PDB file of C-alpha atoms in Angstrom:
ATOM      1  CA  GLN A 160      -6.842  17.557 -27.426  1.00 82.00           C
ATOM      2  CA  VAL A 161      -9.706  20.067 -27.485  1.00 90.00           C
ATOM      3  CA  HIS A 162     -12.431  20.233 -30.124  1.00 94.00           C
ATOM      4  CA  LEU A 163     -14.245  23.573 -30.362  1.00 96.00           C
ATOM      5  CA  VAL A 164     -17.601  24.271 -31.999  1.00 96.00           C
ATOM      6  CA  GLU A 165     -18.973  27.797 -32.394  1.00 97.00           C
ATOM      7  CA  SER A 166     -22.608  28.737 -32.854  1.00 97.00           C
ATOM      8  CA  GLY A 167     -24.834  31.786 -32.697  1.00 97.00           C
ATOM      9  CA  GLY A 168     -23.723  33.739 -35.738  1.00 97.00           C
ATOM     10  CA  GLY A 169     -26.157  35.259 -38.189  1.00 97.00           C
ATOM     11  CA  LEU A 170     -27.461  38.403 -39.840  1.00 98.00           C
ATOM     12  CA  VAL A 171     -28.410  41.367 -37.674  1.00 98.00           C
ATOM     13  CA  GLN A 172     -29.097  45.044 -38.237  1.00 98.00           C
ATOM     14  CA  ALA A 173     -26.734  47.701 -36.946  1.00 98.00           C
ATOM     15  CA  GLY A 174     -27.415  48.380 -33.277  1.00 98.00           C
ATOM     16  CA  GLY A 175     -28.601  44.827 -32.682  1.00 98.00           C
ATOM     17  CA  SER A 176     -27.152  42.053 -30.576  1.00 98.00           C
ATOM     18  CA  LEU A 177     -25.921  38.496 -30.969  1.00 98.00           C
ATOM     19  CA  ARG A 178     -24.497  35.979 -28.544  1.00 98.00           C
ATOM     20  CA  LEU A 179     -21.878  33.576 -29.796  1.00 98.00           C
ATOM     21  CA  SER A 180     -21.229  30.295 -28.020  1.00 98.00           C
ATOM     22  CA  CYS A 181     -18.224  28.014 -28.213  1.00 97.00           C
ATOM     23  CA  THR A 182     -18.499  24.565 -26.704  1.00 97.00           C
ATOM     24  CA  ALA A 183     -15.427  22.451 -26.062  1.00 95.00           C
ATOM     25  CA  SER A 184     -15.032  18.716 -25.871  1.00 93.00           C
ATOM     26  CA  GLY A 185     -12.999  17.063 -23.173  1.00 77.00           C
ATOM     27  CA  ARG A 186     -12.852  17.334 -19.430  1.00 70.00           C
ATOM     28  CA  THR A 187     -10.033  19.860 -19.126  1.00 85.00           C
ATOM     29  CA  PHE A 188     -11.821  22.951 -20.430  1.00 87.00           C
ATOM     30  CA  SER A 189     -11.345  24.752 -17.124  1.00 86.00           C
ATOM     31  CA  ARG A 190      -7.554  24.616 -17.618  1.00 90.00           C
ATOM     32  CA  TYR A 191      -7.650  26.563 -20.889  1.00 93.00           C
ATOM     33  CA  SER A 192      -7.673  30.267 -21.377  1.00 95.00           C
ATOM     34  CA  MET A 193     -10.068  31.148 -24.187  1.00 96.00           C
ATOM     35  CA  GLY A 194     -10.116  33.761 -26.878  1.00 97.00           C
ATOM     36  CA  TRP A 195     -12.362  35.086 -29.613  1.00 98.00           C
ATOM     37  CA  PHE A 196     -10.906  36.302 -32.896  1.00 98.00           C
ATOM     38  CA  ARG A 197     -12.406  37.463 -36.162  1.00 98.00           C
ATOM     39  CA  GLN A 198     -11.347  37.594 -39.779  1.00 98.00           C
ATOM     40  CA  THR A 199     -12.508  39.096 -43.044  1.00 96.00           C
ATOM     41  CA  PRO A 200     -11.145  38.455 -46.558  1.00 94.00           C
ATOM     42  CA  GLU A 201      -9.425  41.842 -46.435  1.00 93.00           C
ATOM     43  CA  LYS A 202      -7.758  41.499 -43.031  1.00 92.00           C
ATOM     44  CA  GLU A 203      -5.643  39.105 -41.043  1.00 94.00           C
ATOM     45  CA  ARG A 204      -7.203  37.341 -38.111  1.00 96.00           C
ATOM     46  CA  GLU A 205      -7.589  39.861 -35.307  1.00 97.00           C
ATOM     47  CA  PHE A 206      -8.060  39.619 -31.580  1.00 98.00           C
ATOM     48  CA  VAL A 207     -11.498  40.387 -30.178  1.00 98.00           C
ATOM     49  CA  ALA A 208     -11.579  39.227 -26.550  1.00 98.00           C
ATOM     50  CA  SER A 209     -10.062  36.737 -24.134  1.00 97.00           C
ATOM     51  CA  ILE A 210     -10.705  35.292 -20.718  1.00 97.00           C
ATOM     52  CA  SER A 211      -8.041  33.666 -18.606  1.00 94.00           C
ATOM     53  CA  VAL A 212      -8.117  30.654 -16.335  1.00 86.00           C
ATOM     54  CA  PHE A 213      -6.618  32.576 -13.441  1.00 76.00           C
ATOM     55  CA  ARG A 214      -9.184  34.946 -11.940  1.00 79.00           C
ATOM     56  CA  GLY A 215     -11.175  34.993 -15.174  1.00 86.00           C
ATOM     57  CA  THR A 216      -9.307  38.089 -16.280  1.00 93.00           C
ATOM     58  CA  ARG A 217     -10.913  39.594 -19.387  1.00 96.00           C
ATOM     59  CA  ASP A 218      -9.263  41.557 -22.164  1.00 97.00           C
ATOM     60  CA  TYR A 219     -10.831  43.272 -25.164  1.00 98.00           C
ATOM     61  CA  ALA A 220      -9.757  44.879 -28.389  1.00 98.00           C
ATOM     62  CA  ASP A 221     -10.255  48.636 -28.279  1.00 98.00           C
ATOM     63  CA  SER A 222     -12.740  48.410 -31.133  1.00 97.00           C
ATOM     64  CA  VAL A 223     -15.180  46.304 -29.078  1.00 98.00           C
ATOM     65  CA  LYS A 224     -14.694  47.620 -25.539  1.00 98.00           C
ATOM     66  CA  GLY A 225     -17.964  48.598 -23.959  1.00 98.00           C
ATOM     67  CA  ARG A 226     -19.973  46.656 -26.555  1.00 98.00           C
ATOM     68  CA  PHE A 227     -18.785  43.025 -26.282  1.00 98.00           C
ATOM     69  CA  THR A 228     -18.600  40.831 -23.190  1.00 98.00           C
ATOM     70  CA  ILE A 229     -16.760  37.531 -22.897  1.00 98.00           C
ATOM     71  CA  SER A 230     -17.713  34.986 -20.272  1.00 96.00           C
ATOM     72  CA  ARG A 231     -17.261  31.300 -19.582  1.00 94.00           C
ATOM     73  CA  ASP A 232     -19.210  28.519 -17.924  1.00 93.00           C
ATOM     74  CA  ASN A 233     -16.792  25.757 -16.992  1.00 90.00           C
ATOM     75  CA  ALA A 234     -19.617  23.431 -15.963  1.00 91.00           C
ATOM     76  CA  ARG A 235     -20.936  23.598 -19.528  1.00 93.00           C
ATOM     77  CA  ASN A 236     -17.498  23.681 -21.213  1.00 94.00           C
ATOM     78  CA  THR A 237     -18.638  26.833 -22.979  1.00 96.00           C
ATOM     79  CA  VAL A 238     -17.325  30.316 -23.602  1.00 97.00           C
ATOM     80  CA  TYR A 239     -19.648  33.093 -24.756  1.00 98.00           C
ATOM     81  CA  LEU A 240     -19.277  36.369 -26.582  1.00 98.00           C
ATOM     82  CA  GLN A 241     -22.169  38.748 -26.037  1.00 98.00           C
ATOM     83  CA  MET A 242     -22.102  41.365 -28.777  1.00 98.00           C
ATOM     84  CA  ASP A 243     -24.238  44.469 -28.343  1.00 98.00           C
ATOM     85  CA  ASN A 244     -24.615  47.637 -30.398  1.00 98.00           C
ATOM     86  CA  LEU A 245     -23.207  45.840 -33.408  1.00 98.00           C
ATOM     87  CA  LYS A 246     -21.747  47.856 -36.269  1.00 98.00           C
ATOM     88  CA  PRO A 247     -21.269  46.950 -39.945  1.00 98.00           C
ATOM     89  CA  GLU A 248     -17.511  46.865 -39.338  1.00 97.00           C
ATOM     90  CA  ASP A 249     -18.060  43.951 -36.934  1.00 98.00           C
ATOM     91  CA  THR A 250     -18.971  41.796 -39.932  1.00 98.00           C
ATOM     92  CA  ALA A 251     -16.544  38.857 -40.019  1.00 98.00           C
ATOM     93  CA  VAL A 252     -16.112  35.173 -39.380  1.00 98.00           C
ATOM     94  CA  TYR A 253     -15.686  34.748 -35.638  1.00 98.00           C
ATOM     95  CA  TYR A 254     -13.476  32.014 -34.219  1.00 98.00           C
ATOM     96  CA  CYS A 255     -12.984  30.795 -30.703  1.00 97.00           C
ATOM     97  CA  ALA A 256      -9.638  29.427 -29.618  1.00 97.00           C
ATOM     98  CA  ALA A 257      -8.158  27.624 -26.636  1.00 95.00           C
ATOM     99  CA  GLN A 258      -4.786  28.290 -25.071  1.00 93.00           C
ATOM    100  CA  ASN A 259      -3.232  25.844 -22.636  1.00 89.00           C
ATOM    101  CA  SER A 260      -2.101  28.569 -20.296  1.00 86.00           C
ATOM    102  CA  GLY A 261      -3.352  30.243 -17.177  1.00 85.00           C
ATOM    103  CA  SER A 262      -3.028  33.645 -18.809  1.00 87.00           C
ATOM    104  CA  ALA A 263      -4.857  34.566 -21.989  1.00 89.00           C
ATOM    105  CA  ASP A 264      -3.055  36.175 -24.924  1.00 91.00           C
ATOM    106  CA  SER A 265      -4.122  38.439 -27.765  1.00 95.00           C
ATOM    107  CA  ARG A 266      -1.783  36.815 -30.300  1.00 95.00           C
ATOM    108  CA  PRO A 267      -3.410  34.119 -32.450  1.00 95.00           C
ATOM    109  CA  ASN A 268      -0.188  32.108 -32.651  1.00 94.00           C
ATOM    110  CA  GLU A 269      -0.348  31.455 -28.898  1.00 94.00           C
ATOM    111  CA  TYR A 270      -3.555  29.420 -29.268  1.00 95.00           C
ATOM    112  CA  SER A 271      -3.368  25.697 -29.973  1.00 94.00           C
ATOM    113  CA  TYR A 272      -6.972  24.842 -30.789  1.00 95.00           C
ATOM    114  CA  TRP A 273      -9.480  26.592 -33.038  1.00 97.00           C
ATOM    115  CA  GLY A 274     -13.112  26.204 -33.949  1.00 97.00           C
ATOM    116  CA  GLN A 275     -14.432  26.216 -37.497  1.00 97.00           C
ATOM    117  CA  GLY A 276     -15.806  29.750 -37.252  1.00 97.00           C
ATOM    118  CA  THR A 277     -19.258  31.299 -37.397  1.00 98.00           C
ATOM    119  CA  GLN A 278     -20.313  34.110 -39.732  1.00 98.00           C
ATOM    120  CA  VAL A 279     -21.581  37.382 -38.288  1.00 98.00           C
ATOM    121  CA  THR A 280     -23.042  39.885 -40.727  1.00 98.00           C
ATOM    122  CA  VAL A 281     -24.205  43.328 -39.617  1.00 98.00           C
ATOM    123  CA  SER A 282     -26.284  45.302 -42.083  1.00 98.00           C
ATOM    124  CA  SER A 283     -26.427  49.094 -42.078  1.00 94.00           C
TER     125      SER A 283
END
């Protein structure tokens, strides 16, 4: 069982930056591949970024490539999402998720554990 808690959301102007954190309970965090997803009332939950257990392989949605960076600190049981050059279309509730697999996936259904979400609002 993994319990995830996100933090770091907030209101920022376009072009600004935020860093989201997701801290996991338990002692097996290093065995889980991690993902970040986001959702708005108008859209289904969509993939943002992931980082695998094996080799720390990173993957990004095309819409955030070059602006967002995912990283993890296994000693702190935490995964981060650094978001730079934010745009109004990045406004959403951001969720972190854990997948008990060595390889990360972009499909939400492949993740077993989810955080409660943190709101990110980007003003124009």
